[in-house]
mmCIF file of C-alpha atoms in Angstrom:
data_model
loop_
_atom_site.group_PDB
_atom_site.id
_atom_site.type_symbol
_atom_site.label_atom_id
_atom_site.label_comp_id
_atom_site.label_asym_id
_atom_site.label_seq_id
_atom_site.Cartn_x
_atom_site.Cartn_y
_atom_site.Cartn_z
ATOM 1 C CA MET A 1109 63.477 -76.342 39.533
ATOM 2 C CA GLU A 1110 64.511 -75.682 35.941
ATOM 3 C CA LEU A 1111 61.354 -77.410 34.708
ATOM 4 C CA GLY A 1112 59.223 -75.053 36.748
ATOM 5 C CA ILE A 1113 60.976 -72.005 35.392
ATOM 6 C CA PHE A 1114 60.501 -73.268 31.844
ATOM 7 C CA ALA A 1115 56.803 -73.820 32.443
ATOM 8 C CA ILE A 1116 56.432 -70.313 33.777
ATOM 9 C CA VAL A 1117 58.208 -68.875 30.733
ATOM 10 C CA VAL A 1118 56.019 -70.901 28.376
ATOM 11 C CA ALA A 1119 52.887 -69.728 30.188
ATOM 12 C CA VAL A 1120 53.925 -66.068 30.018
ATOM 13 C CA PHE A 1121 54.782 -66.423 26.340
ATOM 14 C CA GLY A 1122 51.408 -68.012 25.672
ATOM 15 C CA ILE A 1123 49.605 -65.193 27.453
ATOM 16 C CA LEU A 1124 51.531 -62.566 25.479
ATOM 17 C CA LEU A 1125 50.864 -64.445 22.253
ATOM 18 C CA ALA A 1126 47.154 -64.576 23.041
ATOM 19 C CA PHE A 1127 47.012 -60.848 23.778
ATOM 20 C CA ALA A 1128 48.887 -60.115 20.543
ATOM 21 C CA GLY A 1129 46.343 -62.062 18.505
ATOM 22 C CA ILE A 1130 43.243 -60.427 20.026
ATOM 23 C CA LYS A 1131 42.158 -57.047 18.541
ATOM 24 C CA THR A 1132 39.166 -54.951 19.632
ATOM 25 C CA VAL A 1133 37.909 -52.320 17.128
ATOM 26 C CA PRO A 1134 35.746 -49.479 18.632
ATOM 27 C CA GLN A 1135 32.579 -48.241 16.994
ATOM 28 C CA GLY A 1136 33.196 -45.680 14.225
ATOM 29 C CA MET A 1137 36.674 -47.020 13.487
ATOM 30 C CA GLU A 1138 38.128 -49.570 11.044
ATOM 31 C CA PHE A 1139 41.578 -51.199 11.138
ATOM 32 C CA THR A 1140 43.521 -52.469 8.153
ATOM 33 C CA VAL A 1141 45.427 -55.726 8.605
ATOM 34 C CA GLU A 1142 48.809 -56.293 6.951
ATOM 35 C CA ARG A 1143 50.563 -59.631 6.677
ATOM 36 C CA PHE A 1144 54.261 -59.177 6.316
ATOM 37 C CA GLY A 1145 53.560 -55.586 5.187
ATOM 38 C CA ARG A 1146 50.833 -56.451 2.618
ATOM 39 C CA TYR A 1147 47.180 -55.456 3.078
ATOM 40 C CA THR A 1148 44.974 -58.472 3.566
ATOM 41 C CA HIS A 1149 41.640 -57.346 5.036
ATOM 42 C CA THR A 1150 39.852 -54.754 7.177
ATOM 43 C CA LEU A 1151 38.667 -55.224 10.729
ATOM 44 C CA ARG A 1152 35.154 -53.908 11.465
ATOM 45 C CA PRO A 1153 34.052 -52.676 14.913
ATOM 46 C CA GLY A 1154 34.105 -55.553 17.450
ATOM 47 C CA LEU A 1155 36.421 -58.394 18.675
ATOM 48 C CA HIS A 1156 38.822 -59.954 16.174
ATOM 49 C CA PHE A 1157 41.709 -62.523 16.196
ATOM 50 C CA ILE A 1158 44.819 -62.233 14.065
ATOM 51 C CA ILE A 1159 47.943 -64.298 13.791
ATOM 52 C CA PRO A 1160 50.516 -62.854 16.138
ATOM 53 C CA PHE A 1161 53.818 -61.787 14.680
ATOM 54 C CA VAL A 1162 52.433 -62.534 11.204
ATOM 55 C CA ASP A 1163 49.555 -60.141 10.892
ATOM 56 C CA SER A 1164 49.666 -56.568 12.152
ATOM 57 C CA VAL A 1165 47.376 -53.518 12.197
ATOM 58 C CA GLY A 1166 48.354 -51.149 9.364
ATOM 59 C CA SER A 1167 46.061 -48.050 9.682
ATOM 60 C CA LYS A 1168 43.338 -47.054 12.023
ATOM 61 C CA MET A 1169 40.771 -45.102 9.996
ATOM 62 C CA ASN A 1170 38.011 -42.899 11.477
ATOM 63 C CA MET A 1171 34.800 -43.742 9.612
ATOM 64 C CA MET A 1172 32.778 -40.863 11.086
ATOM 65 C CA GLU A 1173 32.162 -37.570 9.260
ATOM 66 C CA ILE A 1174 35.074 -35.208 9.762
ATOM 67 C CA VAL A 1175 35.159 -31.400 9.517
ATOM 68 C CA LEU A 1176 38.190 -29.573 8.149
ATOM 69 C CA ASP A 1177 38.745 -25.841 8.339
ATOM 70 C CA VAL A 1178 39.890 -24.328 5.044
ATOM 71 C CA PRO A 1179 42.495 -21.623 5.772
ATOM 72 C CA SER A 1180 41.848 -18.076 4.587
ATOM 73 C CA GLN A 1181 43.310 -17.213 1.191
ATOM 74 C CA GLU A 1182 43.179 -14.307 -1.251
ATOM 75 C CA VAL A 1183 41.226 -14.741 -4.468
ATOM 76 C CA ILE A 1184 41.196 -12.414 -7.484
ATOM 77 C CA THR A 1185 37.759 -12.218 -9.062
ATOM 78 C CA LYS A 1186 36.918 -11.850 -12.736
ATOM 79 C CA ASP A 1187 36.680 -8.058 -12.389
ATOM 80 C CA ASN A 1188 40.091 -7.892 -10.641
ATOM 81 C CA ALA A 1189 38.797 -7.465 -7.092
ATOM 82 C CA MET A 1190 40.924 -8.963 -4.304
ATOM 83 C CA VAL A 1191 38.930 -10.794 -1.645
ATOM 84 C CA LYS A 1192 39.806 -13.053 1.275
ATOM 85 C CA VAL A 1193 37.907 -16.335 1.463
ATOM 86 C CA ASP A 1194 37.760 -19.196 3.948
ATOM 87 C CA GLY A 1195 35.446 -22.142 4.449
ATOM 88 C CA VAL A 1196 34.835 -25.618 5.848
ATOM 89 C CA VAL A 1197 34.835 -29.109 4.331
ATOM 90 C CA PHE A 1198 32.804 -32.096 5.551
ATOM 91 C CA TYR A 1199 33.950 -35.542 4.414
ATOM 92 C CA GLN A 1200 33.526 -39.180 5.427
ATOM 93 C CA VAL A 1201 35.727 -42.236 4.754
ATOM 94 C CA LEU A 1202 33.786 -44.963 2.962
ATOM 95 C CA ASP A 1203 36.651 -47.357 2.158
ATOM 96 C CA ALA A 1204 39.355 -47.596 4.809
ATOM 97 C CA ALA A 1205 41.773 -49.454 2.574
ATOM 98 C CA LYS A 1206 41.637 -46.861 -0.209
ATOM 99 C CA ALA A 1207 41.852 -43.983 2.235
ATOM 100 C CA ALA A 1208 44.899 -45.606 3.822
ATOM 101 C CA TYR A 1209 46.793 -46.770 0.749
ATOM 102 C CA GLU A 1210 45.588 -44.627 -2.227
ATOM 103 C CA VAL A 1211 46.702 -41.246 -0.873
ATOM 104 C CA SER A 1212 49.271 -40.033 1.590
ATOM 105 C CA GLN A 1213 48.198 -37.518 4.216
ATOM 106 C CA LEU A 1214 44.519 -37.601 3.393
ATOM 107 C CA GLN A 1215 43.476 -34.398 5.187
ATOM 108 C CA VAL A 1216 46.287 -32.348 3.665
ATOM 109 C CA ALA A 1217 45.323 -33.597 0.235
ATOM 110 C CA ILE A 1218 41.661 -32.667 0.778
ATOM 111 C CA LEU A 1219 42.558 -29.165 1.991
ATOM 112 C CA ASN A 1220 44.880 -28.443 -0.914
ATOM 113 C CA LEU A 1221 42.341 -29.739 -3.423
ATOM 114 C CA THR A 1222 39.582 -27.593 -1.895
ATOM 115 C CA MET A 1223 41.649 -24.406 -1.786
ATOM 116 C CA THR A 1224 42.727 -24.834 -5.406
ATOM 117 C CA ASN A 1225 39.170 -25.287 -6.607
ATOM 118 C CA ILE A 1226 37.998 -22.310 -4.543
ATOM 119 C CA ARG A 1227 40.404 -20.074 -6.459
ATOM 120 C CA THR A 1228 39.294 -21.629 -9.737
ATOM 121 C CA VAL A 1229 35.534 -21.322 -9.181
ATOM 122 C CA MET A 1230 35.494 -17.934 -7.507
ATOM 123 C CA GLY A 1231 38.063 -16.456 -9.896
ATOM 124 C CA SER A 1232 35.635 -16.994 -12.779
ATOM 125 C CA MET A 1233 32.942 -14.786 -11.184
ATOM 126 C CA ASP A 1234 32.421 -11.074 -10.726
ATOM 127 C CA LEU A 1235 32.406 -9.587 -7.266
ATOM 128 C CA ASP A 1236 28.634 -9.074 -7.308
ATOM 129 C CA GLU A 1237 28.094 -12.714 -8.249
ATOM 130 C CA LEU A 1238 30.582 -13.764 -5.610
ATOM 131 C CA LEU A 1239 28.667 -11.966 -2.865
ATOM 132 C CA SER A 1240 25.182 -12.923 -3.962
ATOM 133 C CA GLN A 1241 25.545 -16.520 -5.209
ATOM 134 C CA ARG A 1242 27.175 -18.495 -2.424
ATOM 135 C CA ASP A 1243 24.882 -21.455 -2.967
ATOM 136 C CA ARG A 1244 26.071 -21.729 -6.541
ATOM 137 C CA ILE A 1245 29.737 -21.553 -5.430
ATOM 138 C CA ASN A 1246 29.180 -24.237 -2.790
ATOM 139 C CA ALA A 1247 27.474 -26.537 -5.287
ATOM 140 C CA GLN A 1248 30.262 -26.175 -7.860
ATOM 141 C CA LEU A 1249 32.985 -26.771 -5.275
ATOM 142 C CA LEU A 1250 31.222 -29.832 -3.880
ATOM 143 C CA HIS A 1251 30.828 -31.353 -7.336
ATOM 144 C CA VAL A 1252 34.463 -30.816 -8.316
ATOM 145 C CA VAL A 1253 36.083 -31.888 -5.022
ATOM 146 C CA ASP A 1254 33.835 -34.921 -4.525
ATOM 147 C CA GLU A 1255 34.577 -36.180 -8.005
ATOM 148 C CA ALA A 1256 38.320 -35.730 -7.452
ATOM 149 C CA THR A 1257 38.339 -37.586 -4.113
ATOM 150 C CA GLN A 1258 36.318 -40.634 -5.164
ATOM 151 C CA PRO A 1259 39.457 -42.741 -5.872
ATOM 152 C CA TRP A 1260 40.547 -42.117 -2.287
ATOM 153 C CA GLY A 1261 37.547 -43.952 -0.863
ATOM 154 C CA ILE A 1262 36.032 -40.871 0.756
ATOM 155 C CA LYS A 1263 32.809 -38.901 0.262
ATOM 156 C CA VAL A 1264 32.828 -35.103 0.469
ATOM 157 C CA THR A 1265 29.356 -34.351 1.837
ATOM 158 C CA ARG A 1266 29.476 -30.568 2.018
ATOM 159 C CA ILE A 1267 31.662 -27.547 1.279
ATOM 160 C CA GLU A 1268 30.641 -24.183 2.693
ATOM 161 C CA ILE A 1269 32.196 -20.761 2.028
ATOM 162 C CA ARG A 1270 32.269 -19.292 5.498
ATOM 163 C CA ASP A 1271 33.440 -15.725 4.939
ATOM 164 C CA ILE A 1272 34.189 -13.376 2.028
ATOM 165 C CA GLN A 1273 36.048 -10.187 2.929
ATOM 166 C CA PRO A 1274 36.425 -7.541 0.194
ATOM 167 C CA PRO A 1275 38.964 -4.685 0.688
ATOM 168 C CA ARG A 1276 37.947 -1.812 2.943
ATOM 169 C CA ASP A 1277 37.785 0.797 0.191
ATOM 170 C CA LEU A 1278 35.668 -1.553 -1.895
ATOM 171 C CA VAL A 1279 33.302 -2.045 1.025
ATOM 172 C CA ASP A 1280 32.943 1.741 1.375
ATOM 173 C CA SER A 1281 32.217 2.084 -2.335
ATOM 174 C CA MET A 1282 29.595 -0.641 -2.134
ATOM 175 C CA ALA A 1283 27.999 1.099 0.838
ATOM 176 C CA ARG A 1284 27.783 4.380 -1.077
ATOM 177 C CA GLN A 1285 26.366 2.563 -4.089
ATOM 178 C CA MET A 1286 23.745 0.866 -1.929
ATOM 179 C CA LYS A 1287 22.812 4.194 -0.312
ATOM 180 C CA ALA A 1288 22.486 5.881 -3.718
ATOM 181 C CA GLU A 1289 20.313 3.031 -4.965
ATOM 182 C CA ARG A 1290 18.040 3.238 -1.944
ATOM 183 C CA ASP A 1291 17.808 7.028 -2.301
ATOM 184 C CA ARG A 1292 16.821 6.570 -5.926
ATOM 185 C CA ARG A 1293 14.123 4.086 -4.990
ATOM 186 C CA ALA A 1294 12.845 6.439 -2.292
ATOM 187 C CA LEU A 1295 12.601 9.329 -4.761
ATOM 188 C CA ILE A 1296 10.808 7.117 -7.266
ATOM 189 C CA LEU A 1297 8.329 6.001 -4.621
ATOM 190 C CA GLU A 1298 7.724 9.588 -3.492
ATOM 191 C CA ALA A 1299 7.156 10.710 -7.083
ATOM 192 C CA GLU A 1300 4.811 7.804 -7.671
ATOM 193 C CA GLY A 1301 2.893 8.668 -4.517
ATOM 194 C CA ALA A 1302 2.606 12.333 -5.547
ATOM 195 C CA ARG A 1303 1.406 11.236 -8.990
ATOM 196 C CA GLN A 1304 -1.246 8.947 -7.548
ATOM 197 C CA SER A 1305 -2.309 11.687 -5.129
ATOM 198 C CA ALA A 1306 -2.661 14.220 -7.955
ATOM 199 C CA ILE A 1307 -4.641 11.726 -10.042
ATOM 200 C CA LEU A 1308 -6.994 10.939 -7.173
ATOM 201 C CA LYS A 1309 -7.410 14.636 -6.366
ATOM 202 C CA ALA A 1310 -8.217 15.429 -10.009
ATOM 203 C CA GLU A 1311 -10.690 12.555 -10.111
ATOM 204 C CA GLY A 1312 -12.340 13.879 -6.968
ATOM 205 C CA GLN A 1313 -12.580 17.403 -8.385
ATOM 206 C CA LYS A 1314 -14.005 15.988 -11.612
ATOM 207 C CA GLN A 1315 -16.666 14.022 -9.760
ATOM 208 C CA ALA A 1316 -17.466 17.052 -7.599
ATOM 209 C CA ALA A 1317 -17.851 19.265 -10.688
ATOM 210 C CA ILE A 1318 -20.073 16.669 -12.359
ATOM 211 C CA LEU A 1319 -22.252 16.339 -9.278
ATOM 212 C CA GLU A 1320 -22.439 20.113 -8.881
ATOM 213 C CA ALA A 1321 -23.458 20.531 -12.550
ATOM 214 C CA GLU A 1322 -26.083 17.820 -12.138
ATOM 215 C CA GLY A 1323 -27.356 19.592 -9.035
ATOM 216 C CA ARG A 1324 -27.584 22.911 -10.856
ATOM 217 C CA ARG A 1325 -29.377 21.232 -13.751
ATOM 218 C CA GLU A 1326 -31.845 19.569 -11.399
ATOM 219 C CA ALA A 1327 -32.375 22.869 -9.561
ATOM 220 C CA ALA A 1328 -32.957 24.645 -12.871
ATOM 221 C CA PHE A 1329 -35.521 22.013 -13.863
ATOM 222 C CA ARG A 1330 -37.264 22.378 -10.511
ATOM 223 C CA ASP A 1331 -37.219 26.197 -10.750
ATOM 224 C CA ALA A 1332 -38.639 26.069 -14.267
ATOM 225 C CA GLU A 1333 -41.325 23.630 -13.124
ATOM 226 C CA ALA A 1334 -42.175 25.890 -10.175
ATOM 227 C CA ARG A 1335 -42.434 28.940 -12.434
ATOM 228 C CA GLU A 1336 -44.610 26.942 -14.804
ATOM 229 C CA ARG A 1337 -46.896 25.899 -11.950
ATOM 230 C CA GLU A 1338 -46.981 29.491 -10.677
ATOM 231 C CA ALA A 1339 -47.844 30.771 -14.132
ATOM 232 C CA GLU A 1340 -50.601 28.161 -14.449
ATOM 233 C CA ALA A 1341 -51.983 29.156 -11.037
ATOM 234 C CA GLU A 1342 -51.846 32.850 -11.967
ATOM 235 C CA ALA A 1343 -53.589 32.133 -15.259
ATOM 236 C CA ALA A 1344 -56.277 30.110 -13.477
ATOM 237 C CA ALA A 1345 -56.807 32.899 -10.930
ATOM 238 C CA THR A 1346 -57.019 35.515 -13.662
ATOM 239 C CA ARG A 1347 -59.457 33.360 -15.574
ATOM 240 C CA MET A 1348 -61.641 32.924 -12.518
ATOM 241 C CA VAL A 1349 -61.601 36.667 -11.823
ATOM 242 C CA SER A 1350 -62.450 37.363 -15.461
ATOM 243 C CA ASP A 1351 -65.344 34.901 -15.310
ATOM 244 C CA ALA A 1352 -66.570 36.513 -12.118
ATOM 245 C CA ILE A 1353 -66.354 39.990 -13.647
ATOM 246 C CA ALA A 1354 -68.184 38.765 -16.734
ATOM 247 C CA GLY A 1355 -70.874 37.379 -14.463
ATOM 248 C CA GLY A 1356 -71.400 40.772 -12.830
ATOM 249 C CA ASN A 1357 -69.687 40.072 -9.498
ATOM 250 C CA VAL A 1358 -68.358 43.416 -8.301
ATOM 251 C CA GLN A 1359 -66.482 41.877 -5.375
ATOM 252 C CA ALA A 1360 -64.184 40.086 -7.817
ATOM 253 C CA ILE A 1361 -63.082 43.437 -9.178
ATOM 254 C CA ASN A 1362 -62.581 44.750 -5.654
ATOM 255 C CA TYR A 1363 -60.555 41.630 -4.768
ATOM 256 C CA PHE A 1364 -58.341 41.959 -7.806
ATOM 257 C CA VAL A 1365 -57.702 45.686 -7.300
ATOM 258 C CA ALA A 1366 -57.156 45.283 -3.539
ATOM 259 C CA GLN A 1367 -54.662 42.492 -4.080
ATOM 260 C CA GLN A 1368 -52.648 44.583 -6.510
ATOM 261 C CA TYR A 1369 -52.912 47.538 -4.190
ATOM 262 C CA LEU A 1370 -51.529 45.641 -1.194
ATOM 263 C CA THR A 1371 -48.783 44.030 -3.280
ATOM 264 C CA THR A 1372 -47.616 47.415 -4.487
ATOM 265 C CA PHE A 1373 -47.678 48.815 -0.983
ATOM 266 C CA LYS A 1374 -45.639 45.809 0.248
ATOM 267 C CA GLU A 1375 -43.008 46.370 -2.418
ATOM 268 C CA PHE A 1376 -42.710 50.031 -1.392
ATOM 269 C CA ALA A 1377 -42.330 48.994 2.247
ATOM 270 C CA HIS A 1378 -39.538 46.465 1.544
ATOM 271 C CA SER A 1379 -37.593 48.605 -0.916
ATOM 272 C CA PRO A 1380 -33.974 49.013 0.357
ATOM 273 C CA ASN A 1381 -33.510 52.394 -1.378
ATOM 274 C CA GLN A 1382 -36.697 54.113 -0.140
ATOM 275 C CA LYS A 1383 -36.215 55.377 3.367
ATOM 276 C CA VAL A 1384 -38.851 58.204 3.347
ATOM 277 C CA PHE A 1385 -41.866 58.426 0.984
ATOM 278 C CA PHE A 1386 -45.285 60.128 0.976
ATOM 279 C CA MET A 1387 -48.402 58.120 1.777
ATOM 280 C CA PRO A 1388 -51.216 58.835 -0.716
ATOM 281 C CA MET A 1389 -53.792 56.959 1.310
ATOM 282 C CA GLU A 1390 -55.012 56.900 4.910
ATOM 283 C CA ALA A 1391 -55.607 53.981 7.180
ATOM 284 C CA THR A 1392 -59.336 53.904 6.351
ATOM 285 C CA GLY A 1393 -58.481 53.136 2.704
ATOM 286 C CA ILE A 1394 -56.501 50.056 3.649
ATOM 287 C CA ILE A 1395 -59.235 48.986 6.084
ATOM 288 C CA SER A 1396 -61.779 49.375 3.314
ATOM 289 C CA SER A 1397 -59.663 47.152 1.080
ATOM 290 C CA LEU A 1398 -59.517 44.519 3.781
ATOM 291 C CA GLY A 1399 -63.255 44.842 4.270
ATOM 292 C CA GLY A 1400 -63.767 44.161 0.596
ATOM 293 C CA LEU A 1401 -61.652 41.025 0.872
ATOM 294 C CA ALA A 1402 -63.715 39.917 3.883
ATOM 295 C CA GLU A 1403 -67.004 40.419 2.032
ATOM 296 C CA LEU A 1404 -65.657 38.455 -0.916
ATOM 297 C CA ALA A 1405 -64.664 35.579 1.375
ATOM 298 C CA LYS A 1406 -68.093 35.670 3.079
ATOM 299 C CA ASP A 1407 -69.890 35.437 -0.240
ATOM 300 C CA ALA A 1408 -67.662 32.546 -1.248
ATOM 301 C CA PHE A 1409 -68.417 30.590 1.930
ATOM 302 C CA ASN A 1410 -72.180 31.346 1.777
ATOM 303 C CA GLY A 1411 -72.265 29.815 -1.686
ATOM 304 C CA GLY A 1412 -74.084 32.742 -3.267
ATOM 305 C CA GLY A 1413 -73.296 34.670 -6.357
ATOM 306 C CA GLY A 1414 -72.481 38.329 -6.257
ATOM 307 C CA PRO A 1415 -73.831 40.371 -3.277
ATOM 308 C CA THR A 1416 -77.241 41.934 -3.793
ATOM 309 C CA ASN A 1417 -76.693 44.922 -1.503
ATOM 310 C CA PRO A 1418 -73.011 45.500 -0.901
ATOM 311 C CA PRO A 1419 -72.364 47.585 2.230
ATOM 312 C CA PRO A 1420 -71.544 51.189 1.544
ATOM 313 C CA ALA A 1421 -67.978 52.207 1.968
ATOM 314 C CA PRO A 1422 -67.276 54.508 4.932
ATOM 315 C CA LYS A 1423 -67.280 58.158 4.124
ATOM 316 C CA PRO A 1424 -63.860 59.623 4.306
ATOM 317 C CA SER A 1425 -63.379 62.805 6.241
ATOM 318 C CA PRO A 1426 -62.871 65.954 4.262
ATOM 319 C CA ARG A 1427 -59.276 66.236 3.346
ATOM 320 C CA LYS A 1428 -57.069 67.803 0.821
ATOM 321 C CA PRO A 1429 -56.111 65.842 -2.243
ATOM 322 C CA ALA A 1430 -53.262 63.591 -1.289
ATOM 323 C CA THR A 1431 -50.039 63.593 -3.122
ATOM 324 C CA PRO A 1432 -49.577 60.374 -5.091
ATOM 325 C CA SER A 1433 -47.025 57.921 -3.874
ATOM 326 C CA LEU A 1434 -43.715 58.575 -5.568
ATOM 327 C CA PRO A 1435 -40.244 57.433 -4.676
ATOM 328 C CA SER A 1436 -38.268 60.150 -3.017
ATOM 329 C CA ALA A 1437 -35.065 59.149 -4.700
ATOM 330 C CA GLY A 1438 -34.072 58.424 -8.272
ATOM 331 C CA LEU A 1439 -36.363 61.069 -9.965
ATOM 332 C CA THR A 1440 -35.894 64.758 -10.714
ATOM 333 C CA ASN A 1441 -38.303 67.448 -9.529
ATOM 334 C CA ALA A 1442 -39.863 67.777 -13.007
ATOM 335 C CA GLU A 1443 -40.428 64.033 -13.225
ATOM 336 C CA GLN A 1444 -42.007 63.990 -9.763
ATOM 337 C CA ALA A 1445 -44.367 66.873 -10.643
ATOM 338 C CA ALA A 1446 -45.449 65.141 -13.860
ATOM 339 C CA ALA A 1447 -46.129 61.924 -11.992
ATOM 340 C CA VAL A 1448 -48.267 63.772 -9.413
ATOM 341 C CA LYS A 1449 -50.423 65.394 -12.096
ATOM 342 C CA ALA A 1450 -50.944 62.079 -13.835
ATOM 343 C CA ALA A 1451 -52.011 60.438 -10.602
ATOM 344 C CA GLN A 1452 -54.514 63.216 -9.785
ATOM 345 C CA LYS A 1453 -56.228 62.814 -13.163
ATOM 346 C CA GLN A 1454 -56.807 59.068 -12.589
ATOM 347 C CA PRO A 1455 -60.071 58.080 -10.814
ATOM 348 C CA SER A 1456 -59.920 56.421 -7.391
ATOM 349 C CA PRO A 1457 -59.856 52.652 -7.574
ATOM 350 C CA TRP A 1458 -62.616 52.522 -4.924
ATOM 351 C CA GLY A 1459 -65.161 54.820 -6.648
ATOM 352 C CA ASP A 1460 -66.975 57.559 -4.786
ATOM 353 C CA ALA A 1461 -67.973 57.596 -1.139
ATOM 354 C CA THR A 1462 -71.429 56.094 -1.838
ATOM 355 C CA GLY A 1463 -70.053 52.998 -3.479
ATOM 356 C CA GLY A 1464 -71.059 54.108 -6.961
#
């Protein structure tokens, strides 16, 4: 009976001793082993055996990357501005033994070291630099904190400044400054636009004036050329009439006089100032002039020289001497009487009634 009890006790003790010597380490963790309170080795993830009651697990270290929140704190910048700053720290344990035995309260040490360096780095900057150069602040903090924590067997992978809160009155001043700066830029852009518009408008007016001057010059050249051609045509016509007169062609003289006669009559008819004037000729005179033009055209188409027997002009009916054509306005009575006498003394451009 006593032997059976002893066997049962020995079996239970053996089972407890076996369980005490078996250690299972989960993934992402490492255990330190101490023998009589002295570090001997580190257990990696998996199944391990230790000597019961001789070896024991000292520290269980998390080897995964850990995130720590940096509490908010007040920082005085280089230009004496008070701001509140907080952030986050990412670190990872690389050596479990150093992290367990080189520093006490690892996370508290990392937080205090980070907060101290935040005040140091950000206190050496102006407020404008503080708000606009967060990447530079993060890089400086990471370099300083990582170098300080290397003896602890950890690696600080990242430090990020999460929030920067200036005082309320400072925020209002910055808002007014930003608004004034944007207003200034808007005014500059408007002035620049007005300047460019004025320049373009002046350039357009300049080009328009140049084109208009070139058009006037071209028109003047064309007008001068037209007058030159007209003068040449007039000279050629006069020369032809002169040659015809020299050759004894009476119809040429009739043509020349009739043309001038009709031109003068046309000018009287289109004059804007002459509303009523006396007619010094009758309808038969104008018809005779047209008849002379017709005879001249017939001779020209028949190819002959001057007409051998020109048709006699129609005999006008007996009438009183007509008053010469004078404008009814613009002359005094004495001037009109003198003009009438001068016209009566001149012979008729058509000769006598018999064509002589």
